[in-house]
């Protein structure tokens, strides 16, 4: 299906929509009041459906702005045109459900845009359901934090497989707000499904396990995070090269090797780029969490678990700081970034009501400004 929006303008249309949504939401400095649960959910769902079709109906032909999309679509079309290729494929040993979804939709003859729309649905809907579980009276606001997140667009356009996986894992983690045996089992199932979409989510899952059972104190998690920064500053690519031996992601290993090669050719790690912008962006939820848990002495075990999961997963990204496209490793923690960030603003009374709303609006604008920086710089 031909897209109504040319590929070269697609990102700018998204940025314009996100900017308008933030401006409308932050237009008032009145105290932040809970919305009626059904109304907030319906608003989030309407926005989610819009982006499902926005991502699903994107241009499919080759262009320099959506190269990953073209690769996915061309591979899907080959399977659809020659179903015998599906039967000739070797049985995969991982990411089985992603292959199952793609192969069966191709076998049934669905157009690529239908397949992309289904993929976008798996990306968007679990995020909305997770936001509703955590913020029943502020589902729209929480989901808006995710929409203006700078990786939201790339997750819907290029990194579709890992975006689906992270969305399913996030939904699973939100079930633990009520830690019953049933919810633990459903969480495990959703994490397993996410792993079968993209195996990299194993790091996020392991970070959650550590945060649940081992690293329960946020100050210890922050200590690990700081230690990873110091280690990378001292060792450069050496630590990343060592850590890459623990992953089966061939693409990730290749990016580490590229970084190591650049280090050798350029005569040392000082010529490689330390992503201070990513680091400063990553520290924002940690600072807010420190203020809430340590300064204000807020007692919320689930938030502590979610924040510690984020910190531990982000520490893993820091180890891979010098890898090419290191944002792919950062997504291991950033998949829950918007919700970790907005949680204290929505759930806790940290400031006077008017100041609380002003700070919430400011956090939303910081997200928007960073998205503009990453998209237009």
Short mmCIF file of C-alpha atoms in Angstrom, two decimals:
data_model
loop_
_atom_site.label_atom_id
_atom_site.label_comp_id
_atom_site.label_asym_id
_atom_site.label_seq_id
_atom_site.Cartn_x
_atom_site.Cartn_y
_atom_site.Cartn_z
CA UNK A 1 0.00 0.00 0.00
CA UNK A 2 1.30 3.42 -0.93
CA UNK A 3 1.84 5.78 1.98
CA UNK A 4 0.20 9.19 2.04
CA UNK A 5 3.30 10.68 3.65
CA UNK A 6 6.67 10.59 1.81
CA UNK A 7 9.41 8.76 3.72
CA UNK A 8 11.60 11.86 4.02
CA UNK A 9 8.84 13.67 5.96
CA UNK A 10 7.67 10.80 8.14
CA UNK A 11 9.86 11.57 11.14
CA UNK A 12 8.99 15.26 10.98
CA UNK A 13 5.28 14.49 10.97
CA UNK A 14 5.79 12.38 14.10
CA UNK A 15 7.80 15.16 15.77
CA UNK A 16 5.13 17.72 14.93
CA UNK A 17 2.38 15.54 16.36
CA UNK A 18 4.38 14.81 19.52
CA UNK A 19 5.16 18.51 20.00
CA UNK A 20 1.49 19.48 19.67
CA UNK A 21 0.42 16.74 22.11
CA UNK A 22 2.92 17.94 24.71
CA UNK A 23 1.89 21.57 24.22
CA UNK A 24 -1.78 20.68 24.69
CA UNK A 25 -1.10 18.56 27.77
CA UNK A 26 1.15 21.11 29.47
CA UNK A 27 -0.92 24.18 28.62
CA UNK A 28 -2.27 24.43 32.16
CA UNK A 29 -0.34 24.94 35.38
CA UNK A 30 -3.27 23.87 37.52
CA UNK A 31 -2.68 21.03 40.02
CA UNK A 32 -2.34 17.56 38.48
CA UNK A 33 -5.71 15.89 39.08
CA UNK A 34 -6.63 12.24 38.47
CA UNK A 35 -8.78 11.58 35.41
CA UNK A 36 -11.71 9.22 35.30
CA UNK A 37 -10.14 5.81 34.70
CA UNK A 38 -12.16 4.93 31.61
CA UNK A 39 -11.65 8.36 30.05
CA UNK A 40 -7.89 8.29 30.52
CA UNK A 41 -7.66 4.78 29.08
CA UNK A 42 -9.82 5.67 26.06
CA UNK A 43 -7.66 8.70 25.29
CA UNK A 44 -4.52 6.57 25.46
CA UNK A 45 -6.14 3.87 23.31
CA UNK A 46 -7.22 6.39 20.67
CA UNK A 47 -3.70 7.79 20.51
CA UNK A 48 -2.28 4.27 20.38
CA UNK A 49 -4.55 3.23 17.49
CA UNK A 50 -3.50 6.31 15.57
CA UNK A 51 0.17 5.36 15.89
CA UNK A 52 -0.55 1.71 15.05
CA UNK A 53 -1.78 2.81 11.63
CA UNK A 54 0.88 5.52 11.40
CA UNK A 55 3.57 2.85 11.72
CA UNK A 56 1.69 0.17 9.78
CA UNK A 57 1.02 2.34 6.72
CA UNK A 58 4.52 3.73 6.36
CA UNK A 59 6.35 3.67 3.00
CA UNK A 60 7.51 0.17 2.08
CA UNK A 61 9.69 0.95 -0.93
CA UNK A 62 13.43 1.42 -0.52
CA UNK A 63 14.54 4.77 0.90
CA UNK A 64 17.46 5.97 2.97
CA UNK A 65 15.17 7.02 5.81
CA UNK A 66 13.72 3.56 6.53
CA UNK A 67 16.32 1.03 5.46
CA UNK A 68 15.40 -1.50 8.14
CA UNK A 69 11.77 -1.29 7.08
CA UNK A 70 12.70 -2.05 3.48
CA UNK A 71 14.80 -5.04 4.56
CA UNK A 72 11.94 -6.42 6.67
CA UNK A 73 9.35 -5.86 3.96
CA UNK A 74 11.47 -7.31 1.14
CA UNK A 75 12.13 -10.43 3.21
CA UNK A 76 8.44 -10.75 4.05
CA UNK A 77 7.39 -10.32 0.41
CA UNK A 78 9.79 -13.05 -0.68
CA UNK A 79 8.19 -15.45 1.79
CA UNK A 80 4.70 -14.43 0.66
CA UNK A 81 5.52 -14.86 -3.04
CA UNK A 82 7.27 -18.19 -2.52
CA UNK A 83 5.84 -20.05 0.50
CA UNK A 84 8.17 -22.95 -0.25
CA UNK A 85 10.95 -20.82 1.24
CA UNK A 86 9.20 -21.09 4.60
CA UNK A 87 9.31 -24.89 4.51
CA UNK A 88 12.98 -24.83 3.50
CA UNK A 89 13.97 -22.73 6.51
CA UNK A 90 15.83 -24.52 9.26
CA UNK A 91 14.01 -24.75 12.56
CA UNK A 92 15.21 -21.75 14.61
CA UNK A 93 16.65 -22.33 18.06
CA UNK A 94 15.52 -18.93 19.33
CA UNK A 95 13.09 -16.12 18.49
CA UNK A 96 10.64 -18.78 17.33
CA UNK A 97 7.50 -16.70 17.82
CA UNK A 98 8.73 -13.83 15.65
CA UNK A 99 9.44 -16.29 12.82
CA UNK A 100 6.09 -18.01 13.42
CA UNK A 101 4.19 -14.71 13.15
CA UNK A 102 6.03 -13.60 10.02
CA UNK A 103 5.92 -16.99 8.29
CA UNK A 104 2.26 -17.67 8.91
CA UNK A 105 1.08 -14.22 7.89
CA UNK A 106 3.15 -14.57 4.71
CA UNK A 107 1.80 -18.08 4.10
CA UNK A 108 -1.76 -16.76 4.44
CA UNK A 109 -1.02 -14.06 1.88
CA UNK A 110 -1.42 -10.94 4.02
CA UNK A 111 0.02 -7.77 2.54
CA UNK A 112 3.14 -6.31 4.10
CA UNK A 113 1.21 -3.32 5.47
CA UNK A 114 -1.15 -5.69 7.32
CA UNK A 115 1.82 -7.53 8.79
CA UNK A 116 3.46 -4.22 9.81
CA UNK A 117 0.19 -3.09 11.40
CA UNK A 118 -0.02 -6.31 13.44
CA UNK A 119 3.60 -5.81 14.52
CA UNK A 120 2.80 -2.21 15.50
CA UNK A 121 -0.21 -3.44 17.50
CA UNK A 122 2.02 -5.78 19.50
CA UNK A 123 4.29 -2.79 20.13
CA UNK A 124 1.62 -0.29 21.19
CA UNK A 125 -1.18 -2.15 22.98
CA UNK A 126 0.91 -3.89 25.71
CA UNK A 127 2.43 -0.50 26.51
CA UNK A 128 -1.04 0.99 27.00
CA UNK A 129 -2.19 -1.97 29.09
CA UNK A 130 0.94 -1.71 31.22
CA UNK A 131 0.47 2.03 31.67
CA UNK A 132 -3.16 1.42 32.67
CA UNK A 133 -2.10 -1.11 35.29
CA UNK A 134 0.45 1.24 36.85
CA UNK A 135 -1.41 4.54 36.38
CA UNK A 136 -5.15 3.80 36.08
CA UNK A 137 -6.15 7.45 36.47
CA UNK A 138 -3.28 8.81 34.37
CA UNK A 139 -2.98 6.22 31.59
CA UNK A 140 -2.95 8.86 28.86
CA UNK A 141 -0.28 10.97 30.55
CA UNK A 142 1.97 7.96 31.16
CA UNK A 143 1.56 6.76 27.58
CA UNK A 144 2.27 10.29 26.34
CA UNK A 145 5.62 10.13 28.14
CA UNK A 146 6.34 7.05 26.04
CA UNK A 147 5.12 8.61 22.78
CA UNK A 148 7.51 11.57 23.10
CA UNK A 149 10.36 9.26 24.12
CA UNK A 150 13.04 9.56 21.44
CA UNK A 151 13.13 5.81 20.73
CA UNK A 152 9.36 5.49 20.31
CA UNK A 153 9.53 6.37 16.62
CA UNK A 154 12.50 4.14 15.83
CA UNK A 155 10.83 1.28 17.68
CA UNK A 156 7.82 1.58 15.42
CA UNK A 157 9.74 2.08 12.18
CA UNK A 158 13.09 0.27 12.27
CA UNK A 159 13.69 -1.76 15.43
CA UNK A 160 10.31 -3.43 15.24
CA UNK A 161 11.32 -6.85 16.49
CA UNK A 162 13.02 -5.76 19.70
CA UNK A 163 10.35 -3.07 20.24
CA UNK A 164 7.67 -5.77 20.31
CA UNK A 165 9.78 -7.84 22.67
CA UNK A 166 10.38 -4.98 25.11
CA UNK A 167 6.70 -4.04 25.08
CA UNK A 168 5.70 -7.57 26.11
CA UNK A 169 8.36 -7.65 28.86
CA UNK A 170 7.20 -4.28 30.19
CA UNK A 171 3.62 -5.53 30.39
CA UNK A 172 4.88 -8.57 32.26
CA UNK A 173 6.77 -6.42 34.77
CA UNK A 174 3.70 -4.30 35.47
CA UNK A 175 1.89 -7.42 36.70
CA UNK A 176 4.30 -7.56 39.60
CA UNK A 177 2.68 -4.48 41.12
CA UNK A 178 0.38 -7.17 42.59
CA UNK A 179 2.88 -9.96 43.42
CA UNK A 180 0.58 -12.97 43.37
CA UNK A 181 1.50 -16.43 42.11
CA UNK A 182 -0.82 -15.99 39.12
CA UNK A 183 0.80 -12.68 38.17
CA UNK A 184 4.29 -14.14 38.53
CA UNK A 185 3.34 -16.95 36.15
CA UNK A 186 1.80 -14.57 33.59
CA UNK A 187 4.86 -12.32 33.87
CA UNK A 188 7.12 -15.29 33.15
CA UNK A 189 5.02 -16.25 30.14
CA UNK A 190 5.09 -12.71 28.72
CA UNK A 191 8.86 -12.49 29.26
CA UNK A 192 9.30 -15.83 27.50
CA UNK A 193 7.18 -14.62 24.59
CA UNK A 194 9.23 -11.42 24.44
CA UNK A 195 12.44 -13.47 24.43
CA UNK A 196 11.07 -15.46 21.50
CA UNK A 197 10.62 -12.18 19.62
CA UNK A 198 14.11 -10.83 20.37
CA UNK A 199 16.61 -12.58 22.61
CA UNK A 200 18.28 -9.36 23.80
CA UNK A 201 15.45 -8.85 26.33
CA UNK A 202 17.16 -11.52 28.42
CA UNK A 203 19.37 -8.75 29.87
CA UNK A 204 16.33 -6.75 30.96
CA UNK A 205 14.74 -9.87 32.42
CA UNK A 206 17.92 -10.72 34.33
CA UNK A 207 18.09 -7.14 35.63
CA UNK A 208 14.51 -7.51 36.89
CA UNK A 209 15.36 -10.81 38.61
CA UNK A 210 18.36 -9.21 40.30
CA UNK A 211 16.27 -6.21 41.37
CA UNK A 212 13.56 -8.48 42.76
CA UNK A 213 15.73 -10.93 44.70
CA UNK A 214 19.32 -9.67 45.01
CA UNK A 215 19.86 -5.91 44.60
CA UNK A 216 16.89 -4.59 46.53
CA UNK A 217 18.56 -1.40 47.76
CA UNK A 218 18.63 1.50 45.33
CA UNK A 219 21.87 2.89 46.74
CA UNK A 220 23.62 -0.40 45.90
CA UNK A 221 22.15 -0.35 42.38
CA UNK A 222 23.42 3.22 41.94
CA UNK A 223 26.83 2.11 43.20
CA UNK A 224 26.95 -0.60 40.52
CA UNK A 225 25.90 1.99 37.92
CA UNK A 226 28.65 4.40 38.98
CA UNK A 227 31.20 1.59 39.05
CA UNK A 228 30.34 0.70 35.45
CA UNK A 229 31.02 4.30 34.38
CA UNK A 230 34.42 4.31 36.08
CA UNK A 231 35.28 0.91 34.61
CA UNK A 232 34.46 2.03 31.06
CA UNK A 233 36.43 5.27 31.45
CA UNK A 234 39.44 3.24 32.58
CA UNK A 235 39.21 0.32 30.15
CA UNK A 236 37.57 1.73 27.02
CA UNK A 237 36.53 -1.01 24.61
CA UNK A 238 38.25 -3.80 26.56
CA UNK A 239 35.36 -4.26 28.98
CA UNK A 240 32.80 -4.21 26.14
CA UNK A 241 34.80 -6.79 24.19
CA UNK A 242 34.88 -9.07 27.22
CA UNK A 243 31.16 -8.61 27.91
CA UNK A 244 30.30 -9.39 24.28
CA UNK A 245 31.42 -12.99 24.89
CA UNK A 246 28.28 -13.42 27.01
CA UNK A 247 25.84 -12.62 24.19
CA UNK A 248 24.79 -14.64 21.19
CA UNK A 249 23.70 -11.53 19.28
CA UNK A 250 26.01 -11.62 16.24
CA UNK A 251 25.07 -8.08 15.25
CA UNK A 252 25.98 -6.81 18.71
CA UNK A 253 29.32 -8.66 18.63
CA UNK A 254 30.07 -7.12 15.24
CA UNK A 255 29.44 -3.63 16.57
CA UNK A 256 31.79 -4.26 19.48
CA UNK A 257 34.46 -5.50 17.10
CA UNK A 258 33.99 -2.41 14.93
CA UNK A 259 34.50 -0.22 17.98
CA UNK A 260 37.62 -2.15 19.00
CA UNK A 261 38.99 -1.86 15.47
CA UNK A 262 38.40 1.88 15.48
CA UNK A 263 40.17 2.11 18.83
CA UNK A 264 43.26 0.38 17.39
CA UNK A 265 43.29 2.38 14.16
CA UNK A 266 42.89 5.70 15.94
CA UNK A 267 45.57 4.94 18.49
CA UNK A 268 43.54 4.76 21.67
CA UNK A 269 40.16 5.14 23.20
CA UNK A 270 40.41 8.92 23.49
CA UNK A 271 39.34 9.17 19.87
CA UNK A 272 36.19 7.12 20.45
CA UNK A 273 33.05 8.90 21.48
CA UNK A 274 31.91 8.62 25.07
CA UNK A 275 28.17 9.28 24.91
CA UNK A 276 27.85 11.93 27.57
CA UNK A 277 24.50 12.97 26.06
CA UNK A 278 23.11 9.45 26.50
CA UNK A 279 24.58 9.26 29.99
CA UNK A 280 23.03 12.57 31.07
CA UNK A 281 19.72 11.46 29.63
CA UNK A 282 19.97 8.13 31.44
CA UNK A 283 20.67 9.72 34.82
CA UNK A 284 17.45 11.76 34.86
CA UNK A 285 15.16 8.99 36.27
CA UNK A 286 17.92 8.04 38.72
CA UNK A 287 18.08 11.57 40.10
CA UNK A 288 14.30 11.77 40.41
CA UNK A 289 14.23 8.33 42.04
CA UNK A 290 16.97 9.28 44.49
CA UNK A 291 15.01 12.36 45.48
CA UNK A 292 11.81 10.38 45.97
CA UNK A 293 13.20 7.35 47.79
CA UNK A 294 16.10 8.82 49.75
CA UNK A 295 15.34 12.50 50.26
CA UNK A 296 11.55 12.28 50.57
CA UNK A 297 11.64 8.78 52.13
CA UNK A 298 8.82 7.50 49.89
CA UNK A 299 8.00 3.86 50.60
CA UNK A 300 6.92 2.09 47.42
CA UNK A 301 8.41 -1.36 46.92
CA UNK A 302 7.23 -1.72 43.35
CA UNK A 303 8.72 1.60 42.28
CA UNK A 304 11.97 0.64 43.99
CA UNK A 305 11.97 -2.63 42.03
CA UNK A 306 11.23 -0.87 38.72
CA UNK A 307 13.89 1.79 39.32
CA UNK A 308 16.51 -0.79 40.31
CA UNK A 309 15.69 -2.84 37.21
CA UNK A 310 16.27 0.25 35.10
CA UNK A 311 19.54 1.14 36.84
CA UNK A 312 21.01 -2.37 36.54
CA UNK A 313 20.03 -2.72 32.88
CA UNK A 314 21.43 0.74 32.15
CA UNK A 315 24.71 -0.24 33.79
CA UNK A 316 24.95 -3.02 31.21
CA UNK A 317 24.55 -0.45 28.42
CA UNK A 318 27.35 1.65 29.89
CA UNK A 319 29.68 -1.33 29.49
CA UNK A 320 28.90 -1.23 25.75
CA UNK A 321 29.25 2.55 25.56
CA UNK A 322 31.86 2.48 22.81
CA UNK A 323 29.96 0.10 20.55
CA UNK A 324 28.64 1.42 17.26
CA UNK A 325 24.87 2.05 17.57
CA UNK A 326 25.16 1.71 21.34
CA UNK A 327 21.57 2.94 21.64
CA UNK A 328 20.60 -0.67 20.85
CA UNK A 329 22.19 -1.72 24.14
CA UNK A 330 20.74 1.32 25.89
CA UNK A 331 17.26 0.15 24.89
CA UNK A 332 17.78 -2.77 27.30
CA UNK A 333 17.00 -0.26 30.05
CA UNK A 334 15.34 2.53 28.12
CA UNK A 335 12.38 0.29 27.25
CA UNK A 336 10.97 1.20 30.69
CA UNK A 337 12.58 4.67 30.91
CA UNK A 338 9.42 6.79 30.36
CA UNK A 339 7.46 4.90 33.00
CA UNK A 340 10.28 4.92 35.55
CA UNK A 341 10.59 8.67 35.01
CA UNK A 342 6.92 9.60 35.23
CA UNK A 343 6.10 7.26 38.14
CA UNK A 344 7.18 9.64 40.98
CA UNK A 345 5.53 12.65 39.32
CA UNK A 346 2.20 10.84 39.00
CA UNK A 347 2.12 8.55 42.06
CA UNK A 348 3.86 10.53 44.81
CA UNK A 349 3.15 13.88 46.43
CA UNK A 350 6.70 15.17 46.29
CA UNK A 351 5.86 18.88 46.01
CA UNK A 352 3.01 21.34 46.42
CA UNK A 353 0.23 20.36 43.93
CA UNK A 354 0.86 23.29 41.59
CA UNK A 355 4.62 22.73 41.73
CA UNK A 356 4.04 19.01 41.19
CA UNK A 357 2.19 19.77 37.95
CA UNK A 358 4.86 22.25 36.87
CA UNK A 359 7.60 19.70 37.46
CA UNK A 360 5.62 17.01 35.62
CA UNK A 361 5.19 19.33 32.65
CA UNK A 362 8.89 20.17 32.77
CA UNK A 363 9.84 16.48 32.70
CA UNK A 364 7.59 15.96 29.67
CA UNK A 365 9.21 18.91 27.89
CA UNK A 366 12.69 17.60 28.70
CA UNK A 367 11.71 14.34 27.00
CA UNK A 368 10.42 16.27 23.98
CA UNK A 369 13.50 18.48 23.74
CA UNK A 370 15.85 15.49 23.90
CA UNK A 371 13.80 13.77 21.18
CA UNK A 372 14.16 16.86 18.99
CA UNK A 373 17.88 16.96 19.74
CA UNK A 374 18.37 13.33 18.76
CA UNK A 375 16.20 13.65 15.64
CA UNK A 376 17.37 16.98 14.25
CA UNK A 377 20.97 17.34 15.46
#
